[in-house]
Short mmCIF file of C-alpha atoms and ligand atoms in Angstrom, two decimals:
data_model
loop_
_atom_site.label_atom_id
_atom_site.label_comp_id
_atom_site.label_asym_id
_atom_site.label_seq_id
_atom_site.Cartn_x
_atom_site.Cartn_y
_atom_site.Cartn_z
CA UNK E 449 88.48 91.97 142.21
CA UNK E 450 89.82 91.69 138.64
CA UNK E 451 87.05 92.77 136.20
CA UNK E 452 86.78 91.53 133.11
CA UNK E 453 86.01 95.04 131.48
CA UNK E 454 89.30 96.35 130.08
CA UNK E 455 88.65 99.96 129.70
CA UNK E 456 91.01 102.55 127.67
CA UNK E 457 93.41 103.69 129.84
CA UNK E 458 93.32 107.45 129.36
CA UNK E 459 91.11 110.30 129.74
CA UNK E 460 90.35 112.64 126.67
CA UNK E 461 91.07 116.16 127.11
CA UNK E 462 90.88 117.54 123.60
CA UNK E 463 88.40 116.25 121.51
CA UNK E 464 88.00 116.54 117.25
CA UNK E 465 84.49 116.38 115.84
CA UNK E 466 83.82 113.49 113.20
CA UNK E 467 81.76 114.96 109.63
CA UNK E 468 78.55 112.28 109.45
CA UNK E 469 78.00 111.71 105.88
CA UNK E 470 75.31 109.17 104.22
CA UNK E 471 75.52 106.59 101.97
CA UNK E 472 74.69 108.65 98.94
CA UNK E 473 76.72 111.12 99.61
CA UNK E 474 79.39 109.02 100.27
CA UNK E 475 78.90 107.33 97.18
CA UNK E 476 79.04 110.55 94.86
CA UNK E 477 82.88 111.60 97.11
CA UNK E 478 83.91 107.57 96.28
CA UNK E 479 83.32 108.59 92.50
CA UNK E 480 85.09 112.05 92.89
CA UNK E 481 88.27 110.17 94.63
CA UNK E 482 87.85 107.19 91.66
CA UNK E 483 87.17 104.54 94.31
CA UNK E 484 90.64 105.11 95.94
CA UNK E 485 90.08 105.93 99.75
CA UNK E 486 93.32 107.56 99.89
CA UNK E 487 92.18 110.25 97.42
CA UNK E 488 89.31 111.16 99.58
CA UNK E 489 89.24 114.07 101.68
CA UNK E 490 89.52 113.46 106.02
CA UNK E 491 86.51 115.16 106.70
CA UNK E 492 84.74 112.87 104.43
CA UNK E 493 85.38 109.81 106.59
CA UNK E 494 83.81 108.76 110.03
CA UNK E 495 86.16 105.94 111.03
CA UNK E 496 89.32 106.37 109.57
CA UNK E 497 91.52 102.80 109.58
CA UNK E 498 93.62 104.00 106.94
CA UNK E 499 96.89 103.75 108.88
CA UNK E 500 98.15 103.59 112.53
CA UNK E 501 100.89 105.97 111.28
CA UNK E 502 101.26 109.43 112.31
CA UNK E 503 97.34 109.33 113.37
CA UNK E 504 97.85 108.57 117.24
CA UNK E 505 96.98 111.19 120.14
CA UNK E 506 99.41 112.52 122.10
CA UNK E 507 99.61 112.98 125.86
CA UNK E 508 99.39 115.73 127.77
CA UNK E 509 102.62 115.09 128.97
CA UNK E 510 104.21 114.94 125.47
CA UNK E 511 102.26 118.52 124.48
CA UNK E 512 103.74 119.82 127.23
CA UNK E 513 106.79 118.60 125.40
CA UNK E 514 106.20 120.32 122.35
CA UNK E 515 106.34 123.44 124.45
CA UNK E 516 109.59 122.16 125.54
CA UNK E 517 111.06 122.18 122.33
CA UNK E 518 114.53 123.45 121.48
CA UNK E 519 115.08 124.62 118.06
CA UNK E 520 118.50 125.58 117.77
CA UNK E 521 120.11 124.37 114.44
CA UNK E 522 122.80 122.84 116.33
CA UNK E 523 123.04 120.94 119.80
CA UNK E 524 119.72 121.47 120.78
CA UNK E 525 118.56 119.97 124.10
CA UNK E 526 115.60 118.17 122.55
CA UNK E 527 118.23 116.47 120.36
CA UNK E 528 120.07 115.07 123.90
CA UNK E 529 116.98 113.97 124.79
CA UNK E 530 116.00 112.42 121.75
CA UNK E 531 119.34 110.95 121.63
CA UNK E 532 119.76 109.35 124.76
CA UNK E 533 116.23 107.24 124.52
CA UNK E 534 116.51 106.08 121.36
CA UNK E 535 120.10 105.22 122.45
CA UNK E 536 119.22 103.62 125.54
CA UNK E 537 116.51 101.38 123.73
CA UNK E 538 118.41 100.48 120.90
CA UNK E 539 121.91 100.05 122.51
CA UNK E 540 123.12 101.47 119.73
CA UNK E 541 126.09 103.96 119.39
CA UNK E 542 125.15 106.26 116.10
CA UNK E 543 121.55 107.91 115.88
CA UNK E 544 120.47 109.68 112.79
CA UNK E 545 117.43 111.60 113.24
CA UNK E 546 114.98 111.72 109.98
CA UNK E 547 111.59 112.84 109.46
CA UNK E 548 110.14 109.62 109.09
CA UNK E 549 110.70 105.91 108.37
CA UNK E 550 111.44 105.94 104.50
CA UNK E 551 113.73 108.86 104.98
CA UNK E 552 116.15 106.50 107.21
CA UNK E 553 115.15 103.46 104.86
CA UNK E 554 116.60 105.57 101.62
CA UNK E 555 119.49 106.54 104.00
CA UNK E 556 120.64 102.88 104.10
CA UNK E 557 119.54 101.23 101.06
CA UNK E 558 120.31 103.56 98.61
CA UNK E 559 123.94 103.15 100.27
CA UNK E 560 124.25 99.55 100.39
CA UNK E 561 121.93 98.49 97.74
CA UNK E 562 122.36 99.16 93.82
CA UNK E 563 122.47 96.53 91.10
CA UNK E 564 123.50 93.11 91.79
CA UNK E 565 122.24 93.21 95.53
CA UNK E 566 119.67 91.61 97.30
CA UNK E 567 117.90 91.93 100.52
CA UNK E 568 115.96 89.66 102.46
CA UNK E 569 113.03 90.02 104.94
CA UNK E 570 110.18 88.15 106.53
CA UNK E 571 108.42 90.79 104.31
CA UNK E 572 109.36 94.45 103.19
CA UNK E 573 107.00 97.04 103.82
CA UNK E 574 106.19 98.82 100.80
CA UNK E 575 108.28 101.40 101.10
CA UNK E 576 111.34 99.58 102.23
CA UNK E 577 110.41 97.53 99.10
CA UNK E 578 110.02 100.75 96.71
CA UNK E 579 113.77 102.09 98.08
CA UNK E 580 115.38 98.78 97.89
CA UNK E 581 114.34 98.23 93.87
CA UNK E 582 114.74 102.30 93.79
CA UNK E 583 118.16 101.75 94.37
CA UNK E 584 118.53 99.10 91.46
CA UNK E 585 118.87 96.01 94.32
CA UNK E 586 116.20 93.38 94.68
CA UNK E 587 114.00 92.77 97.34
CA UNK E 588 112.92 88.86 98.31
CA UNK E 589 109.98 88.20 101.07
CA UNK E 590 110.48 84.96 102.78
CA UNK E 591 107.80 84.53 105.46
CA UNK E 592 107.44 81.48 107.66
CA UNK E 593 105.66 78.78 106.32
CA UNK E 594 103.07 79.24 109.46
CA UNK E 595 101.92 82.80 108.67
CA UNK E 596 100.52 80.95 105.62
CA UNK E 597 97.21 79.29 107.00
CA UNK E 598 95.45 82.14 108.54
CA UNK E 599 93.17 80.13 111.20
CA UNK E 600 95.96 78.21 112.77
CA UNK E 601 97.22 79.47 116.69
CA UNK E 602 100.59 79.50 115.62
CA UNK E 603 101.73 82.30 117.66
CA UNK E 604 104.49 84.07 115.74
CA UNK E 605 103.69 84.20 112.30
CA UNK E 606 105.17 87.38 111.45
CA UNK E 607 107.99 84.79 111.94
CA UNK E 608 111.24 84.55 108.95
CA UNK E 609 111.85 81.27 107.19
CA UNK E 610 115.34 80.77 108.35
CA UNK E 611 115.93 77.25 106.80
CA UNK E 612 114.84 79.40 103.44
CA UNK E 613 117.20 82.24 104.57
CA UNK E 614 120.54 79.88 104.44
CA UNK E 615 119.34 78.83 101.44
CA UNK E 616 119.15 81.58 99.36
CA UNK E 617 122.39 83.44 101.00
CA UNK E 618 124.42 79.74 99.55
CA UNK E 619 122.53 80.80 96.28
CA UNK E 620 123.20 84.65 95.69
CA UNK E 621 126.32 84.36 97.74
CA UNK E 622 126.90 85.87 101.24
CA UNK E 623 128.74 89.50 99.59
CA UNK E 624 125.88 90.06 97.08
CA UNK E 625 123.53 90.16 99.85
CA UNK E 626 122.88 93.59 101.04
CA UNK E 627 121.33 93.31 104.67
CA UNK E 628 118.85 90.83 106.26
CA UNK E 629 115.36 93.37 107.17
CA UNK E 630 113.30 91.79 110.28
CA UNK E 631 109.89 93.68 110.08
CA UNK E 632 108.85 93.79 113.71
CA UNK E 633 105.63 93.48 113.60
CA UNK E 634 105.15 92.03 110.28
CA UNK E 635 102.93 94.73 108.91
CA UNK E 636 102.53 93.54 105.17
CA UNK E 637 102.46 90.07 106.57
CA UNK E 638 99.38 90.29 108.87
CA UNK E 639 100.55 92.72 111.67
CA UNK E 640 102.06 89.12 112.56
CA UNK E 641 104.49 89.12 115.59
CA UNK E 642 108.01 87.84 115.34
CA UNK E 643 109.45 85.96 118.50
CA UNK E 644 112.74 86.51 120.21
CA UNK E 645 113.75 83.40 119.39
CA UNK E 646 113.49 83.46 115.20
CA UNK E 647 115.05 86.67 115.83
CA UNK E 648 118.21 85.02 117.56
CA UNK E 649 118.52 82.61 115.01
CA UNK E 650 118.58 85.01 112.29
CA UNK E 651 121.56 86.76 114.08
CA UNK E 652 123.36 84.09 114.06
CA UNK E 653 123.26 83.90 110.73
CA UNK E 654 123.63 87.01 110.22
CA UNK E 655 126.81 87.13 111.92
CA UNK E 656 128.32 83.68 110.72
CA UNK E 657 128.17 84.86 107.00
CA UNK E 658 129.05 88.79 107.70
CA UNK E 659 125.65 90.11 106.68
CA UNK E 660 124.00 93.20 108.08
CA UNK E 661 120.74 92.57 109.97
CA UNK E 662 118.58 95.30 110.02
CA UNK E 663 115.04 95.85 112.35
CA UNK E 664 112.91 97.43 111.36
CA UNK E 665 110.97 97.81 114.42
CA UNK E 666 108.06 100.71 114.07
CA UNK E 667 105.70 98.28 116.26
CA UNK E 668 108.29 96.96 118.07
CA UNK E 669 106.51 97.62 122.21
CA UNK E 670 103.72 95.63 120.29
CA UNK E 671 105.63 92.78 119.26
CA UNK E 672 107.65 92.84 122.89
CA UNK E 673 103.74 92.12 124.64
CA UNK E 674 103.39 89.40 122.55
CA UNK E 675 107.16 88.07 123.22
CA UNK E 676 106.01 88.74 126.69
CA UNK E 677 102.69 86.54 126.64
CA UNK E 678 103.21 83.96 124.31
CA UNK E 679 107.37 82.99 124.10
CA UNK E 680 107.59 81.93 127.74
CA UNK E 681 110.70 82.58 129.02
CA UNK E 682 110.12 86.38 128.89
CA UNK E 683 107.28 86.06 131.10
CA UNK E 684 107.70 88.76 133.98
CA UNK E 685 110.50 90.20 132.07
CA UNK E 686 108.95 94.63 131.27
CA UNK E 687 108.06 95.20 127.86
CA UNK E 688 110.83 97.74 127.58
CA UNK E 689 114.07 95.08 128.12
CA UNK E 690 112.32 92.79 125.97
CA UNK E 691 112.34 95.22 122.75
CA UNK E 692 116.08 95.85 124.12
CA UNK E 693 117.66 92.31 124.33
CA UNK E 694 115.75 92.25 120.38
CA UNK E 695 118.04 95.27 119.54
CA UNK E 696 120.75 93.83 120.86
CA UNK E 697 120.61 91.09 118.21
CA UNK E 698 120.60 93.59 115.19
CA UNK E 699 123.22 95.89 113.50
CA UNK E 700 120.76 98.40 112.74
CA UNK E 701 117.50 99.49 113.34
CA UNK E 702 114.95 101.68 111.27
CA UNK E 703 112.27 103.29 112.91
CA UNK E 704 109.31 104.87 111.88
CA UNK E 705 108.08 106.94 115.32
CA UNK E 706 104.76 107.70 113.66
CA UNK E 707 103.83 104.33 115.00
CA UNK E 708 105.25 103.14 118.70
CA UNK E 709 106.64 106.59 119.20
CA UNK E 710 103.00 108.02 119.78
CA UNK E 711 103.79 110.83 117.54
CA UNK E 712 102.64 112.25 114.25
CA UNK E 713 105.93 112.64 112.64
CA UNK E 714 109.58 111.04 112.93
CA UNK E 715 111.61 108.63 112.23
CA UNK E 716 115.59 107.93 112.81
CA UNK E 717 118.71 105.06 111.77
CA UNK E 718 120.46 103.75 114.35
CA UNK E 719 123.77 101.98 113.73
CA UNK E 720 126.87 99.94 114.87
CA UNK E 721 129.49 100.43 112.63
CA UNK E 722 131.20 103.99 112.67
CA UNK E 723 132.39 103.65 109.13
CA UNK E 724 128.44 102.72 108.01
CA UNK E 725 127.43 106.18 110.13
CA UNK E 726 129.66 108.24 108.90
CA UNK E 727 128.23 107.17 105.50
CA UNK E 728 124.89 107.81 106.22
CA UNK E 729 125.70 111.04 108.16
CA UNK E 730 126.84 112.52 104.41
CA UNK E 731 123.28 111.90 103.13
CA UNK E 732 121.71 112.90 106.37
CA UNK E 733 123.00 116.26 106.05
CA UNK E 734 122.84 116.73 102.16
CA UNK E 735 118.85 115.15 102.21
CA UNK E 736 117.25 115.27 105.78
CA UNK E 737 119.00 118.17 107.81
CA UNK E 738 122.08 118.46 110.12
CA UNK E 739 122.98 115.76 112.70
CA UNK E 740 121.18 117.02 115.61
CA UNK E 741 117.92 117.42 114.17
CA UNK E 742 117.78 115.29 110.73
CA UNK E 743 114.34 116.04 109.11
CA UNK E 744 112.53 117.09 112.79
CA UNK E 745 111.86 120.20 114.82
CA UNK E 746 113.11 120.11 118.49
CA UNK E 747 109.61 119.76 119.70
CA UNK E 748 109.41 116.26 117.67
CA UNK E 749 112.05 115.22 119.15
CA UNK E 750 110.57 115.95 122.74
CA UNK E 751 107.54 114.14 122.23
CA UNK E 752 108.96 110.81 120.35
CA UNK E 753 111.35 110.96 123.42
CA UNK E 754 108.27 111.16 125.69
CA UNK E 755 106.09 108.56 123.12
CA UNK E 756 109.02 106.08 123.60
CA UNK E 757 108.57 106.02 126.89
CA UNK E 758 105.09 106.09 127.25
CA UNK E 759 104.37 102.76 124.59
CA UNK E 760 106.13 100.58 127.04
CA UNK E 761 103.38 101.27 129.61
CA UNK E 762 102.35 97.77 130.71
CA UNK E 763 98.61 99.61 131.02
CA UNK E 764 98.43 101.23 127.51
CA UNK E 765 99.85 98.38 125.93
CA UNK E 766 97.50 95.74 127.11
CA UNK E 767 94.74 98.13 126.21
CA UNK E 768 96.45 98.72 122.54
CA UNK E 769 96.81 95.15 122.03
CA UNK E 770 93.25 94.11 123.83
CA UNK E 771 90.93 96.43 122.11
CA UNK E 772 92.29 95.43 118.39
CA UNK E 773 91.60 91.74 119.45
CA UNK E 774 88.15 92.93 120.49
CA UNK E 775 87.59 94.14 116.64
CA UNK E 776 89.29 90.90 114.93
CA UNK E 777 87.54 88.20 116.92
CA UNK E 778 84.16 90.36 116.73
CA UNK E 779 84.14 90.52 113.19
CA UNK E 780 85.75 86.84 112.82
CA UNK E 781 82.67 85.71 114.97
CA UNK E 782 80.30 87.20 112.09
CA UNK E 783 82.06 84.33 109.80
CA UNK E 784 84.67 86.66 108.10
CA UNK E 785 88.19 85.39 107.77
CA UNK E 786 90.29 87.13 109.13
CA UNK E 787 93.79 86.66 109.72
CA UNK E 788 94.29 84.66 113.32
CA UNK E 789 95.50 85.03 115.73
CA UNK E 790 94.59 89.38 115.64
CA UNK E 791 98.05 90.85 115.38
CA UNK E 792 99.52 94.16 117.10
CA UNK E 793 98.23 97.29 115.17
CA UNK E 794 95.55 95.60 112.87
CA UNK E 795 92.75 93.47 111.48
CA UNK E 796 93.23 91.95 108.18
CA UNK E 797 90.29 90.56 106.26
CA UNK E 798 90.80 88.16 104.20
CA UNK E 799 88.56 89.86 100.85
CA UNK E 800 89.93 87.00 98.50
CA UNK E 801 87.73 85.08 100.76
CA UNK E 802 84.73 87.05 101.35
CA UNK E 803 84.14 87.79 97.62
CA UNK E 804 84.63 84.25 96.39
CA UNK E 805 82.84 85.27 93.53
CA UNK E 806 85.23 87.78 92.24
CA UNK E 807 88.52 87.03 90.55
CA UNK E 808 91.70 88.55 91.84
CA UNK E 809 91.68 90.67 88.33
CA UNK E 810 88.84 92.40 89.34
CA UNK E 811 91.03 93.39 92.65
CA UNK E 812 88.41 92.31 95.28
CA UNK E 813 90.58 93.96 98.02
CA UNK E 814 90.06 97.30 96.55
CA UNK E 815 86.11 96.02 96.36
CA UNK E 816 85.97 95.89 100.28
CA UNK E 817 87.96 98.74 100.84
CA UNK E 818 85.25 100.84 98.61
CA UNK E 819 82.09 98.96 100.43
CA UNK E 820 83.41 99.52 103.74
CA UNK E 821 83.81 103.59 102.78
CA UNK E 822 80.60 103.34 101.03
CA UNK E 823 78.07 101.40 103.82
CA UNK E 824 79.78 103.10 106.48
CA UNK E 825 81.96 105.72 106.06
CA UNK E 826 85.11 103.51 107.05
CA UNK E 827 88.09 103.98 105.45
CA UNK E 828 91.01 101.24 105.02
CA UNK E 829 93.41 99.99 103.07
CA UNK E 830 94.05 97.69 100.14
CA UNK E 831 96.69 95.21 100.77
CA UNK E 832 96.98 92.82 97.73
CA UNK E 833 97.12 92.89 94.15
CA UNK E 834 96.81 97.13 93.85
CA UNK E 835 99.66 97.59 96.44
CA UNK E 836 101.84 94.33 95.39
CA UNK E 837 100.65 93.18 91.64
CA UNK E 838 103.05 93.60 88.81
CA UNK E 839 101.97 92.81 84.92
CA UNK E 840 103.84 89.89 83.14
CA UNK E 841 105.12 90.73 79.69
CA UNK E 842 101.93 90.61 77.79
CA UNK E 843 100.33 93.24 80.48
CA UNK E 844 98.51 90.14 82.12
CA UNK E 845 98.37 90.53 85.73
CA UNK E 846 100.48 88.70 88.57
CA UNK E 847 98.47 88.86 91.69
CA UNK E 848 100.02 89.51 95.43
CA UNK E 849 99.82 85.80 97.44
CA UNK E 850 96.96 87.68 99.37
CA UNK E 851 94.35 89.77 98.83
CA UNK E 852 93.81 91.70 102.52
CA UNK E 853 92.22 94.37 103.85
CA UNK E 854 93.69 96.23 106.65
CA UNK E 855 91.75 98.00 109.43
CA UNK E 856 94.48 99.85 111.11
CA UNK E 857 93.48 100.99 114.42
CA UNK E 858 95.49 104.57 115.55
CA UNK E 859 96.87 104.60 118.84
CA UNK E 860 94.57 106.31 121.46
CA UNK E 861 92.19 107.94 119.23
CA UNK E 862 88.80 105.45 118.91
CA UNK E 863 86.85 104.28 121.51
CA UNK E 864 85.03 101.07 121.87
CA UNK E 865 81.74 102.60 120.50
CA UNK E 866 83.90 103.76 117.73
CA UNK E 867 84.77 100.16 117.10
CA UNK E 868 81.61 98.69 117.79
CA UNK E 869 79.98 100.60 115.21
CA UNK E 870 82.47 99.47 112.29
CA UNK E 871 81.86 95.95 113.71
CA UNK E 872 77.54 96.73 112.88
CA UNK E 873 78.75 97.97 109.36
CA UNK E 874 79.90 94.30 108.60
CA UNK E 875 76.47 92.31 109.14
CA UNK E 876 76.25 94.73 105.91
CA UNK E 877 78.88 93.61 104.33
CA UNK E 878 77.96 90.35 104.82
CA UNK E 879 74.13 90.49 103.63
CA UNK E 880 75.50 92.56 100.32
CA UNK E 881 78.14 90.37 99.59
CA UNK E 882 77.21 88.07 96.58
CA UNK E 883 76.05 91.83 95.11
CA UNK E 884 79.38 93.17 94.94
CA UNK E 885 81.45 93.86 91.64
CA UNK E 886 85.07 94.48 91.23
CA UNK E 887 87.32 96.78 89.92
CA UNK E 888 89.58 97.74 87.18
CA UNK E 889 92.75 100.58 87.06
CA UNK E 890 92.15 103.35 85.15
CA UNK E 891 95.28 105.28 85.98
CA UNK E 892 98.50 104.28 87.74
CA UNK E 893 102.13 104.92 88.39
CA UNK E 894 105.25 103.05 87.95
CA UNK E 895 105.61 103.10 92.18
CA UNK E 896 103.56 102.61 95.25
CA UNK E 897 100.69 102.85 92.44
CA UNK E 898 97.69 102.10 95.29
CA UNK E 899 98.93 105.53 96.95
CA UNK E 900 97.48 107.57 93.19
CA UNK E 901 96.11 104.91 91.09
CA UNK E 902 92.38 105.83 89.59
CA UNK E 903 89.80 102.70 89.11
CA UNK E 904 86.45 102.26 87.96
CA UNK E 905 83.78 100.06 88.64
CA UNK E 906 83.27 96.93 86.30
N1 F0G A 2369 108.34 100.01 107.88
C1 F0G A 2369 107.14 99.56 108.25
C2 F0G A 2369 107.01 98.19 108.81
C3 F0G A 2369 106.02 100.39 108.12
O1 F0G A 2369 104.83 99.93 108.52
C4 F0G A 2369 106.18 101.70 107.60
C5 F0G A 2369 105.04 102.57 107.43
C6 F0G A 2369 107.46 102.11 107.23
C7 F0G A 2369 108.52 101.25 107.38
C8 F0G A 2369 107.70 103.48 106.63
O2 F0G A 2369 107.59 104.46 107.59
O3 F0G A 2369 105.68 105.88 106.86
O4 F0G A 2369 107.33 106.70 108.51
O5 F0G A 2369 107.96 106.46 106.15
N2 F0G A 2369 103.86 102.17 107.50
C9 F0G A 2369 102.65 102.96 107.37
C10 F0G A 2369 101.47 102.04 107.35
C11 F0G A 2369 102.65 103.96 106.28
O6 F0G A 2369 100.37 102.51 107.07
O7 F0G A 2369 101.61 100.85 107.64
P1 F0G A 2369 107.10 105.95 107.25
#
């Protein structure tokens, strides 16, 4: 009998109490962090949705792990460990251990970037963006034309243009072009999968014009289930050998563990070329730590060794990918667009769409995420024209091609009443709507400015 209940896959043996709050007291701690969620306090939050990084539970098995834990400066056994998984999923020779994602992504940019360089992705993250134009190069996002209407069943949209890839290495010329990134899943494009095959075709290219092509692959069991159900020759084939044969295709991979790693903390380069490693090495050991432990303790290591493992589960990952399909087609049933098909990790709202009223000045992104914190305690994240806006010469603002929302779901940690409460708080949203006012900046930074930037209502 096959049930049509899917039910997490996991008992909970260590439980962390939630701080209730109410809307007026929530509104006076939105007004002490100046309406940006990521200035508020944990314990002021009931759902947090911020990220899916660093916020997933661990197993048992990967505590026990942490117990495990060898922290010898030098040739630890955790670092074997740790060195032979990500090895054996990635295929690839040279493993640099750092202490998370933008450690390795500062690693390699800041060596093969600088002025004059560009880099190309089906879209940087914002921190691959930030170290890219750190480093003086410049960072172009070509998507696939699908991931552009949001209500279509194109199935890959976290897809790369690759017609528009060609084109732009003829225009900048193949040596000025640093590296080709493939964000697996496309997080800053909709938590959008990327299929095997876009993948192959950018390594071809990739190859033909001598260009190094990069995943970045923090979600990458996530992207392999939908490889697995949607691209079908890889039905059958385990989750694991998918996310291998995509390594296979790449020159070098940049992971973030805090995501499919099931861990809090970690992150690690992985590389072909010797010469490239032994570059990379230097700045390992002068930035991150020595070679066998980069920026991690031994009992990291253990448990992203474990977590590595673990995400390939054919059990957990149907769950993972189920239950955040539950939230985006509950919420999209309540009329809210959303972008469709729900991708690995997330829900993004479309708050462009929602607040119709409300021009992209007036950053309706940030309006949603500060409604959703203020009706129920729910915090998210802004991903539009506060996290990707720049100013044109006369301080006039150029908005991001989207203004999202993200409801980031961490790994193992809700359950469905969790998420069936944060579906109630958006018949709220809906009926208050038309009510809601925008935003201006009161305070920012040059960088990442949605991380510290201050606003106040208009
Ligand atoms: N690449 C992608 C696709 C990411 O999503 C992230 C982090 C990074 C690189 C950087 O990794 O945080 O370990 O330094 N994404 C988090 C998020 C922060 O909320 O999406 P990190």
């Amino acid at each position: 009998m096959q049930f049509k209940t899917i039910i997490e896959p996991f008992r909970i043996k260590t439980v962390e109490p939630i701080t209730m709050s109410t809307e007026q007291e929530r509104e006076q701690f939105l007004t002490n962090a100046h309406y940006n969620p990521f200035l508020l306090k944990s314990e002021q939050v009931i759902i947090d949705l911020l990220t899916d990084s660093g916020t997933s539970a661990m197993s048992s098995n990967q505590w026990a792990g942490m117990m495990r834990g060898d922290e010898s400066y030098a040739g630890a056994r955790s670092w074997d460990r740790f060195e032979k998984e990500v090895h054996d999923l990635t295929g690839m020779p040279h493993i640099l251990p750092t202490h998370q994602g933008r450690a390795a992504e500062r690693i390699l940019y800041s060596h093969i970037g600088g002025k004059g360089k560009y880099f190309i992705s089906n879209t940087h993250f914002d921190t691959t963006r930030a170290n890219i134009e750190y480093s003086g190069a410049t960072a172009i996002d070509i998507p696939a034309l699908e991931g552009k209407d949001y209500n279509s069943d194109f199935p890959f949209k976290g897809n790369m243009d690759v017609a528009k890839l060609e084109e732009l290495i003829k225009q900048y010329g193949e040596r000025h072009v640093a590296a080709v990134i493939l964000t697996v899943t496309n997080n800053s494009g909709g938590g959008q999968p990327v299929s095997m095959q876009n993948a192959k075709e950018i390594s071809k290219i990739c190859k033909k014009h001598d260009i190094l092509f990069v995943l970045d692959c923090c979600r990458i069991a996530e992207n392999s289930y939908f490889i697995h159900e949607k691209e079908k020759e890889y039905k059958g084939v385990p989750f694991r050998e998918i996310a291998q044969e995509m390594f296979s295709l790449a020159d070098a991979a940049i992971m973030s563990a805090k995501k499919d790693a099931l861990v809090n903390m970690g992150g690690f380069l992985a590389l072909r070329s010797k010469s490239l490693s032994e570059a990379c090495t230097q700045m390992l050991i002068i930035t991150e730590g020595f070679t066998t432990y980069g920026g991690l303790s031994g009992r990291d290591m253990e448990a992203i060794a474990i977590g590595l493992q673990e995400v390939f589960e054919p059990d957990y990952l149907k769950y993972r990918i189920i239950s955040t399909q539950y939230l985006g087609e509950k919420i999209r049933s309540k009329g809210v667009q959303i972008i469709y098909p729900v991708g690995g990790h997330a829900v993004y709202v479309d708050a462009k769409k929602l607040y119709d009223h409300m021009p992209v000045e007036h950053y309706p992104g940030q309006a949603l995420v500060c409604e959703l914190y203020r009706i129920g305690g729910i915090r998210t994240v802004e991903i539009g024209s506060v996290m990707f806006g720049t100013y044109d010469g006369h301080g006039e603002l150029i908005a991001a091609p989207m203004e999202l929302v993200r409801l980031a779901i961490p790994r193992r940690v809700y359950t469905q009443s969790h998420i069936d409460y944060v579906i109630e708080v958006f018949d709220e949203i809906n009926r208050t709507k038309k009510n809601v006012k925008g935003l201006r900046i009161t305070k920012e930074p040059k960088f990442l400015r949605h991380f510290t930037s201050h606003f106040e209502r208009l």
